[in-house]
Amino acid sequence: MEMVIDGTWQAATEGETFAVLNPRDGSVVDHVPLAGPQDADRAIRAAETAMAGWRVTPMTERVAVQKACAQAMRDRAGEVGALLHAELGRPLMGCVGEILRSADLLDIYAEEGLRLVAEMPLGSAPGERIIVTRDPVGVVVAITPFNYPVTLLMFKLGAALIAGCAVVAKPSEDTPLSTLKLAEVFHDAGLPKGLFNVVTGKRALGEALVAHKIPRKIAFTGSVPAGKAIAAAAAGTMKRLTLELGGHSAAIVCADADIDKAAAAIARHGFANTGQFCYRVNRVYVERPVYDAFLRNLSDRASALTLAPAGGDGDLGPLVNEKILAVSERQVADARARGGRILTGGARPMGPGFAGGHYFPPTVVAETTPEMLLMREETFGPVIGVQPVDSAAEALRLANGSEFGLAGFVFTHDLGRGLALCEGLEAGSVWLNDIQRSSHHVPFGGVKQSGLGREKGRYGVEAYLEYKTMYLSWEVPA
């Protein structure tokens, strides 16, 4: 596939390409352009030209276009989902589900656009008025990761478009195909050319996009080191930032919790997408009276999950590449060396259907300690560490003893204790007694080194708008 710039398929200026691989077996799915600074400039200038007309397009028309794009996503979810399945390895139904859920977010952003208003304070003198309005921030660069490439792009694209901005998207080099196909879907649905450009490449391309003088905002989801580098580079041109930089989310299981429900929620959430998402449960702190019972329940649920081999079906797909897989292997080896007990999983499967892919089974590690890599560093894989604690207060201290602050989870029958723990957790989102998907209507983002800013709902749209104050004066008739 080629890139999408100004509504047309285009090759890289230098003509180079790179392969997109299937993580189930290492086969080549397709090739995409290896873009560089000249391609970044072409895409950004196309976005700037397109935005001049889009920013003055009436909101009702923007909403109609965005809703048409959302419906087109639903109509072609199987087509886009098949590409996502091929490049990410996740089971097909999960990939189609991502497309459908992302379409819902696009609709929600469109509806939030209709709620945007200007204000006119009433405290002015006769012949004077002040209007506080909102302008689109400008051309947006959206840089997205591999794990949920469509959803995490919609976090940014849907909000930017409805706010009146144009977007240049750089998808992960591991999963660019679904984003490229999505651009085709949007243009077929009537999105004006130049508003959604997709350029494919590696680090040099990202650096060129961030450093370019025209974009006014960078929206990025990815690692902490990459986010810090983007923030430093963006400071040179005072670009606005939304950074979602991952997490190392903790769950607290109190002695009075419903152990079956807690284990079910943690297994479902911690191993979804083979552990490849930012706000998954990475570590669990369990009060000692229920520690053994919780371990049995969680490990039974983990061992019941199946891996989907190349050409076969199962609950979980492979990890996206060897680098991501190596993190899980390294953390499990470190935990074992430090006295951790591997209850299930822990070793890379081999044999037919697995040998050529990046597979790692759902893994539960007991008797973990704060010194272990698993309890300190983001895994981004299907490994959960469990540590016994003597009190909820100790669990809270350990949960907060992290540089991350994206999500937290609490399980207890005592509502007062639960609310106190939720309020005490240093995290952008906290769940009590169950773990649902993050809602499209409320803000999503983290504190500490988990990032800057919020996405989703009206909070996401506001991140792509700038306040403007206009002072009006006129002659008052005598």
Coordinates of C-alpha atoms in Angstrom, one line a residue:
M1 CA 0.0 0.0 0.0
E2 CA 1.1 3.6 -0.5
M3 CA 0.7 6.6 1.7
V4 CA -2.3 8.9 1.6
I5 CA -1.4 12.6 1.1
D6 CA -4.0 15.2 0.0
G7 CA -6.5 12.4 -0.7
T8 CA -4.4 10.4 -3.1
W9 CA -2.1 7.4 -2.8
Q10 CA 1.5 8.4 -3.0
A11 CA 4.9 6.7 -2.8
A12 CA 7.8 8.0 -0.7
T13 CA 9.9 10.7 -2.4
E14 CA 13.0 8.4 -2.4
G15 CA 10.9 5.4 -3.5
E16 CA 12.0 3.2 -0.6
T17 CA 9.6 0.8 1.2
F18 CA 9.7 -1.5 4.2
A19 CA 7.9 -4.8 5.0
V20 CA 4.9 -5.2 7.3
L21 CA 5.2 -8.7 8.9
N22 CA 2.5 -11.1 10.3
P23 CA 3.5 -11.7 13.9
R24 CA 1.9 -15.2 13.8
D25 CA 4.4 -16.6 11.4
G26 CA 6.8 -13.8 10.3
S27 CA 5.5 -13.7 6.7
V28 CA 5.3 -10.5 4.7
V29 CA 1.8 -9.0 4.7
D30 CA 2.6 -6.0 2.5
H31 CA 5.1 -3.2 1.9
V32 CA 4.6 0.5 2.7
P33 CA 6.6 3.6 1.8
L34 CA 9.6 4.5 4.0
A35 CA 8.9 8.2 4.2
G36 CA 11.3 10.9 5.2
P37 CA 11.4 14.7 5.9
Q38 CA 10.3 15.7 2.3
D39 CA 7.2 13.5 2.6
A40 CA 6.4 14.9 6.0
D41 CA 6.6 18.4 4.6
R42 CA 4.2 17.4 1.7
A43 CA 1.7 15.9 4.1
I44 CA 1.8 18.8 6.5
R45 CA 1.4 21.4 3.7
A46 CA -1.5 19.5 2.3
A47 CA -3.1 19.5 5.8
E48 CA -2.5 23.3 6.2
T49 CA -4.2 24.0 2.8
A50 CA -7.2 21.8 3.6
M51 CA -7.7 23.2 7.1
A52 CA -8.2 26.7 5.7
G53 CA -11.6 25.7 4.4
W54 CA -12.4 23.1 7.1
R55 CA -12.0 25.5 10.0
V56 CA -14.8 27.8 8.6
T57 CA -17.1 24.9 7.7
P58 CA -20.3 25.1 9.8
M59 CA -20.3 22.7 12.7
T60 CA -23.4 21.0 11.5
E61 CA -21.6 20.1 8.2
R62 CA -18.6 18.9 10.0
V63 CA -20.8 16.7 12.2
A64 CA -22.6 15.3 9.1
V65 CA -19.3 14.4 7.5
Q66 CA -17.9 12.8 10.6
K67 CA -21.0 10.7 11.2
A68 CA -20.8 9.5 7.6
C69 CA -17.2 8.4 8.3
A70 CA -18.3 6.6 11.4
Q71 CA -21.0 4.7 9.5
A72 CA -18.5 3.9 6.7
M73 CA -16.2 2.3 9.4
R74 CA -19.1 0.1 10.5
D75 CA -20.0 -0.8 6.9
R76 CA -16.4 -1.8 6.1
A77 CA -15.3 -3.1 9.6
G78 CA -14.6 -6.5 8.1
E79 CA -12.3 -5.1 5.5
V80 CA -10.3 -3.0 7.9
G81 CA -10.4 -5.6 10.6
A82 CA -8.9 -8.2 8.3
L83 CA -5.9 -6.0 7.6
L84 CA -5.5 -5.3 11.4
H85 CA -5.7 -9.1 12.0
A86 CA -3.0 -9.7 9.5
E87 CA -0.6 -7.1 10.8
L88 CA -1.2 -7.4 14.6
G89 CA -2.1 -11.1 14.9
R90 CA -5.0 -10.5 17.3
P91 CA -8.0 -12.8 16.6
L92 CA -10.2 -11.5 13.9
M93 CA -13.3 -10.9 15.9
G94 CA -11.3 -8.7 18.3
C95 CA -10.0 -6.7 15.4
V96 CA -13.4 -6.1 13.9
G97 CA -14.7 -5.2 17.4
E98 CA -12.0 -2.5 17.6
I99 CA -13.2 -0.9 14.3
L100 CA -16.8 -0.9 15.5
R101 CA -16.0 0.6 18.9
S102 CA -13.8 3.2 17.3
A103 CA -16.7 4.2 15.1
D104 CA -18.8 4.8 18.2
L105 CA -16.1 7.2 19.5
L106 CA -16.2 9.1 16.2
D107 CA -19.9 9.6 16.7
I108 CA -19.5 10.8 20.2
Y109 CA -16.9 13.4 19.2
A110 CA -19.3 14.6 16.5
E111 CA -22.1 15.0 19.0
E112 CA -19.7 16.9 21.4
G113 CA -19.1 19.3 18.5
L114 CA -22.7 20.4 18.6
R115 CA -22.4 21.3 22.3
L116 CA -19.5 23.7 21.8
V117 CA -20.5 27.3 22.5
A118 CA -19.1 30.8 22.7
E119 CA -19.7 32.9 25.8
M120 CA -20.6 36.6 26.2
P121 CA -20.2 37.8 29.8
L122 CA -22.8 40.3 30.9
G123 CA -20.6 42.6 33.0
S124 CA -19.5 44.9 30.2
A125 CA -20.3 48.7 30.1
P126 CA -22.8 50.1 27.6
G127 CA -21.5 49.9 24.0
E128 CA -19.0 47.2 25.0
R129 CA -19.2 43.4 24.9
I130 CA -16.7 40.6 25.3
I131 CA -17.0 37.3 23.4
V132 CA -15.0 34.3 24.5
T133 CA -14.9 31.8 21.6
R134 CA -12.8 28.8 20.5
D135 CA -10.5 28.4 17.5
P136 CA -9.1 25.1 16.2
V137 CA -5.5 24.8 17.5
G138 CA -4.0 24.1 14.0
V139 CA -2.5 21.3 12.0
V140 CA -2.2 18.2 14.2
V141 CA 0.4 15.5 14.1
A142 CA -0.9 12.2 15.5
I143 CA 1.6 9.5 16.3
T144 CA 0.1 6.2 17.3
P145 CA 1.3 2.8 18.5
F146 CA 0.7 -0.8 17.3
N147 CA -1.5 -2.2 20.0
Y148 CA -4.9 -0.5 19.2
P149 CA -3.9 1.4 16.1
V150 CA -7.5 2.3 15.0
T151 CA -8.9 3.2 18.5
L152 CA -5.9 5.2 19.5
L153 CA -6.0 7.1 16.3
M154 CA -9.7 7.9 16.7
F155 CA -8.9 9.3 20.2
K156 CA -7.0 12.0 18.3
L157 CA -8.5 12.2 14.8
G158 CA -12.1 12.3 15.8
A159 CA -11.5 15.2 18.2
A160 CA -9.2 17.1 15.9
L161 CA -11.6 16.9 12.9
I162 CA -14.7 18.1 14.8
A163 CA -12.7 20.9 16.3
G164 CA -11.8 22.1 12.8
C165 CA -8.2 20.8 12.5
A166 CA -6.5 18.8 9.8
V167 CA -4.3 15.8 10.7
V168 CA -1.2 14.1 9.6
A169 CA -1.1 10.6 11.1
K170 CA 2.0 8.4 11.5
P171 CA 1.0 4.9 12.5
S172 CA 3.4 2.4 14.1
E173 CA 5.7 0.7 11.6
D174 CA 4.3 -2.6 12.8
T175 CA 0.7 -1.8 12.0
P176 CA 0.3 0.8 9.3
L177 CA -2.0 -1.0 7.0
S178 CA -5.3 -0.6 8.9
T179 CA -4.7 3.2 9.2
L180 CA -4.0 3.5 5.5
K181 CA -7.2 1.6 4.7
L182 CA -9.1 3.8 7.1
A183 CA -8.0 6.9 5.2
E184 CA -9.5 5.3 2.1
V185 CA -12.7 4.6 3.9
F186 CA -13.0 8.2 5.1
H187 CA -12.3 9.7 1.8
D188 CA -14.8 7.4 0.1
A189 CA -17.4 8.6 2.8
G190 CA -16.9 12.2 1.8
L191 CA -14.1 13.6 4.0
P192 CA -12.5 16.4 2.1
K193 CA -9.0 15.7 0.8
G194 CA -6.1 16.8 2.9
L195 CA -7.8 16.6 6.2
F196 CA -6.6 13.1 7.0
N197 CA -3.1 12.3 5.7
V198 CA -1.2 9.1 6.5
V199 CA 2.6 8.9 6.2
T200 CA 4.5 5.7 7.0
G201 CA 8.0 5.4 8.2
K202 CA 10.3 5.1 11.1
R203 CA 12.0 7.3 13.7
A204 CA 13.4 9.8 11.2
L205 CA 9.9 10.5 9.9
G206 CA 8.5 11.1 13.4
E207 CA 11.3 13.5 14.2
A208 CA 10.6 15.5 11.0
L209 CA 6.9 15.7 11.8
V210 CA 7.5 16.9 15.3
A211 CA 10.2 19.5 14.3
H212 CA 8.2 21.0 11.4
K213 CA 7.2 24.6 12.0
I214 CA 3.6 24.4 10.7
P215 CA 1.9 21.9 13.1
R216 CA 0.6 23.4 16.3
K217 CA -0.1 20.2 18.2
I218 CA 1.4 16.8 18.7
A219 CA -0.9 13.9 19.9
F220 CA 1.2 10.9 20.8
T221 CA 0.6 7.5 22.5
G222 CA 3.7 5.4 23.2
S223 CA 6.6 5.0 25.5
V224 CA 7.8 7.4 28.2
P225 CA 11.3 7.9 26.6
A226 CA 9.7 8.7 23.2
G227 CA 7.2 11.0 24.8
K228 CA 9.9 12.9 26.6
A229 CA 11.9 13.3 23.4
I230 CA 8.8 14.6 21.6
A231 CA 8.0 17.1 24.4
A232 CA 11.6 18.4 24.3
A233 CA 11.5 18.8 20.5
A234 CA 8.1 20.4 20.5
A235 CA 9.2 23.0 23.0
G236 CA 11.3 24.6 20.2
T237 CA 8.1 25.7 18.4
M238 CA 5.8 25.8 21.5
K239 CA 3.5 23.0 20.1
R240 CA 0.6 21.9 22.2
L241 CA 0.9 18.3 23.5
T242 CA -1.3 15.4 24.4
L243 CA 0.9 12.5 25.6
E244 CA -0.3 9.2 26.8
L245 CA 2.8 7.4 27.8
G246 CA 1.9 4.0 29.2
G247 CA 1.4 2.6 32.7
H248 CA 2.2 0.0 35.2
S249 CA -1.3 -0.3 36.8
A250 CA -1.9 -1.9 40.1
A251 CA -4.8 -3.7 41.5
I252 CA -5.6 -4.0 45.3
V253 CA -7.5 -7.0 46.5
C254 CA -8.7 -6.6 50.1
A255 CA -9.5 -9.5 52.4
D256 CA -13.2 -8.9 52.2
A257 CA -13.3 -8.8 48.4
D258 CA -15.3 -11.2 46.2
I259 CA -12.3 -13.2 45.1
D260 CA -14.0 -14.9 42.2
K261 CA -15.1 -11.6 40.7
A262 CA -11.8 -10.0 41.4
A263 CA -9.8 -12.8 39.7
A264 CA -12.2 -12.9 36.8
A265 CA -11.9 -9.1 36.2
I266 CA -8.1 -9.1 36.6
A267 CA -7.6 -12.1 34.3
R268 CA -10.0 -10.6 31.6
H269 CA -8.3 -7.3 31.7
G270 CA -4.7 -8.2 32.4
F271 CA -4.5 -10.7 29.5
A272 CA -6.7 -9.0 26.9
N273 CA -4.9 -8.3 23.6
T274 CA -2.1 -10.5 25.0
G275 CA -1.4 -7.8 27.6
Q276 CA -0.5 -5.3 24.9
F277 CA -2.2 -2.1 26.2
C278 CA -1.4 0.6 28.5
Y279 CA -3.9 0.5 31.4
R280 CA -4.0 -3.3 31.8
V281 CA -3.4 -4.8 35.3
N282 CA 0.3 -5.4 35.6
R283 CA 0.7 -6.0 39.3
V284 CA -1.7 -7.1 42.1
Y285 CA -1.4 -6.6 45.9
V286 CA -3.5 -9.0 47.9
E287 CA -4.2 -9.1 51.6
R288 CA -2.7 -12.3 53.1
P289 CA -6.0 -13.9 54.4
V290 CA -7.2 -14.3 50.8
Y291 CA -3.8 -14.5 49.0
D292 CA -3.7 -18.3 48.4
A293 CA -7.3 -18.4 47.3
F294 CA -6.8 -15.5 44.9
L295 CA -3.7 -17.1 43.4
R296 CA -5.5 -20.4 42.7
N297 CA -8.4 -18.6 41.1
L298 CA -6.3 -16.3 38.9
S299 CA -3.9 -19.0 37.8
D300 CA -6.8 -21.3 36.9
R301 CA -8.3 -18.6 34.7
A302 CA -5.0 -17.8 33.1
S303 CA -4.2 -21.4 32.3
A304 CA -7.6 -21.8 30.7
L305 CA -6.8 -19.2 28.0
T306 CA -5.6 -20.5 24.7
L307 CA -3.1 -19.1 22.2
A308 CA -4.2 -18.9 18.6
P309 CA -1.5 -20.5 16.4
A310 CA -0.8 -19.5 12.8
G311 CA -3.7 -20.8 10.9
G312 CA -5.7 -21.6 14.0
D313 CA -8.1 -20.2 16.6
G314 CA -7.7 -19.3 20.2
D315 CA -8.3 -16.6 22.8
L316 CA -5.1 -14.7 22.4
G317 CA -2.8 -13.8 19.5
P318 CA 1.0 -13.3 19.5
L319 CA 2.9 -10.3 20.6
V320 CA 3.6 -7.9 17.8
N321 CA 7.4 -8.4 17.5
E322 CA 10.5 -9.9 19.0
K323 CA 11.3 -6.8 21.0
I324 CA 8.0 -6.8 22.8
L325 CA 8.2 -10.5 23.4
A326 CA 11.7 -10.1 24.9
V327 CA 10.3 -7.9 27.7
S328 CA 8.0 -10.6 29.0
E329 CA 10.8 -13.2 28.8
R330 CA 13.2 -10.9 30.6
Q331 CA 10.8 -10.0 33.4
V332 CA 9.8 -13.6 34.1
A333 CA 13.5 -14.6 34.2
D334 CA 14.3 -11.8 36.6
A335 CA 11.3 -12.7 38.8
R336 CA 12.3 -16.4 38.9
A337 CA 15.9 -15.5 39.8
R338 CA 14.7 -13.3 42.7
G339 CA 12.5 -16.0 44.2
G340 CA 9.2 -15.5 42.3
R341 CA 7.0 -18.6 41.8
I342 CA 5.7 -19.2 38.3
L343 CA 2.2 -20.5 38.7
T344 CA 1.3 -20.9 35.0
G345 CA 2.9 -20.0 31.7
G346 CA 6.4 -18.5 31.8
A347 CA 7.9 -20.1 28.7
R348 CA 7.7 -19.4 25.0
P349 CA 5.6 -22.1 23.2
M350 CA 7.2 -23.9 20.3
G351 CA 6.1 -26.5 17.8
P352 CA 3.7 -26.3 14.9
G353 CA 1.8 -23.0 14.6
F354 CA 4.0 -21.2 17.2
A355 CA 7.7 -21.6 16.2
G356 CA 7.6 -18.8 13.6
G357 CA 5.6 -16.3 15.7
H358 CA 6.1 -14.1 18.8
Y359 CA 4.0 -16.1 21.3
F360 CA 4.0 -16.0 25.1
P361 CA 1.4 -17.6 27.2
P362 CA -0.7 -16.0 30.0
T363 CA 1.7 -16.0 33.0
V364 CA 1.0 -15.5 36.7
V365 CA 4.0 -14.9 39.0
A366 CA 3.5 -15.3 42.8
E367 CA 5.7 -14.1 45.7
T368 CA 6.8 -11.0 43.8
T369 CA 8.7 -8.2 45.5
P370 CA 9.1 -4.5 44.7
E371 CA 12.7 -5.1 43.4
M372 CA 11.5 -7.3 40.6
L373 CA 11.4 -5.8 37.1
L374 CA 7.8 -7.1 36.7
M375 CA 6.7 -5.0 39.7
R376 CA 8.5 -1.8 38.5
E377 CA 8.6 -1.7 34.7
E378 CA 5.8 -1.8 32.1
T379 CA 5.5 -5.3 30.7
F380 CA 3.2 -4.8 27.7
G381 CA 2.8 -8.6 27.6
P382 CA 0.6 -11.3 29.3
V383 CA 2.4 -11.4 32.6
I384 CA 0.9 -10.5 36.0
G385 CA 2.8 -10.3 39.3
V386 CA 1.1 -10.9 42.6
Q387 CA 2.4 -9.8 46.0
P388 CA 1.0 -10.5 49.4
V389 CA 0.5 -7.5 51.8
D390 CA -0.5 -7.2 55.4
S391 CA -2.9 -4.3 55.0
A392 CA -4.8 -2.2 52.4
A393 CA -2.6 0.7 53.5
E394 CA 0.5 -1.2 52.6
A395 CA -1.0 -2.1 49.2
L396 CA -1.8 1.6 48.5
R397 CA 1.7 2.6 49.4
L398 CA 3.2 0.0 47.0
A399 CA 0.7 0.8 44.3
N400 CA 1.7 4.5 44.4
G401 CA 5.4 3.8 44.6
S402 CA 5.7 4.0 40.8
E403 CA 6.7 6.6 38.2
F404 CA 3.5 5.7 36.4
G405 CA -0.1 6.8 37.1
L406 CA -2.5 5.7 34.4
A407 CA -5.0 3.4 36.1
G408 CA -5.7 1.6 39.3
F409 CA -8.2 -1.1 40.5
V410 CA -9.7 -1.8 43.9
F411 CA -11.7 -4.8 45.1
T412 CA -13.5 -4.7 48.5
H413 CA -17.0 -5.1 49.9
D414 CA -16.5 -2.1 52.2
L415 CA -17.7 0.9 50.1
G416 CA -16.0 3.4 52.4
R417 CA -12.7 1.6 52.3
G418 CA -13.0 1.3 48.5
L419 CA -13.7 5.0 48.0
A420 CA -10.8 5.9 50.3
L421 CA -8.4 3.6 48.3
C422 CA -9.7 5.0 45.0
E423 CA -9.2 8.5 46.1
G424 CA -5.8 7.6 47.4
L425 CA -4.5 6.0 44.2
E426 CA -2.3 8.3 42.1
A427 CA -3.9 7.5 38.8
G428 CA -6.0 9.1 36.0
S429 CA -8.7 6.4 36.1
V430 CA -9.7 4.0 38.9
W431 CA -12.1 1.1 38.9
L432 CA -13.9 -0.3 42.0
N433 CA -15.0 -3.9 42.2
D434 CA -15.0 -4.5 38.4
I435 CA -13.0 -3.5 35.3
Q436 CA -14.9 -2.2 32.3
R437 CA -13.5 -0.7 29.2
S438 CA -12.7 3.0 29.5
S439 CA -15.8 5.0 28.6
H440 CA -15.8 7.1 25.5
H441 CA -17.7 9.9 27.3
V442 CA -15.2 10.6 30.1
P443 CA -11.5 11.8 30.2
F444 CA -8.8 9.2 29.7
G445 CA -5.1 9.9 30.5
G446 CA -2.6 9.7 33.3
V447 CA -0.6 11.5 35.9
K448 CA 3.1 11.4 36.8
Q449 CA 5.1 9.9 33.9
S450 CA 2.0 8.4 32.3
G451 CA 1.5 11.6 30.3
L452 CA -0.1 15.0 29.8
G453 CA -3.6 15.9 28.9
R454 CA -6.8 13.9 28.4
E455 CA -8.6 12.3 25.5
K456 CA -12.2 11.2 24.9
G457 CA -15.6 13.0 25.3
R458 CA -15.8 16.7 25.4
Y459 CA -12.4 16.7 27.2
G460 CA -10.8 15.3 24.1
V461 CA -12.4 17.9 21.8
E462 CA -11.3 20.8 24.1
A463 CA -7.7 19.6 23.7
Y464 CA -7.8 20.7 20.0
L465 CA -9.2 24.2 20.7
E466 CA -7.7 27.5 21.8
Y467 CA -9.6 30.2 23.6
K468 CA -9.9 33.5 21.9
T469 CA -11.3 36.6 23.6
M470 CA -12.8 39.4 21.4
Y471 CA -13.5 42.9 22.8
L472 CA -16.3 44.7 20.9
S473 CA -17.2 48.4 21.1
W474 CA -19.8 50.5 19.4
E475 CA -21.6 53.9 19.7
V476 CA -24.6 53.8 21.9
P477 CA -27.5 55.9 20.4
A478 CA -28.3 59.0 22.5

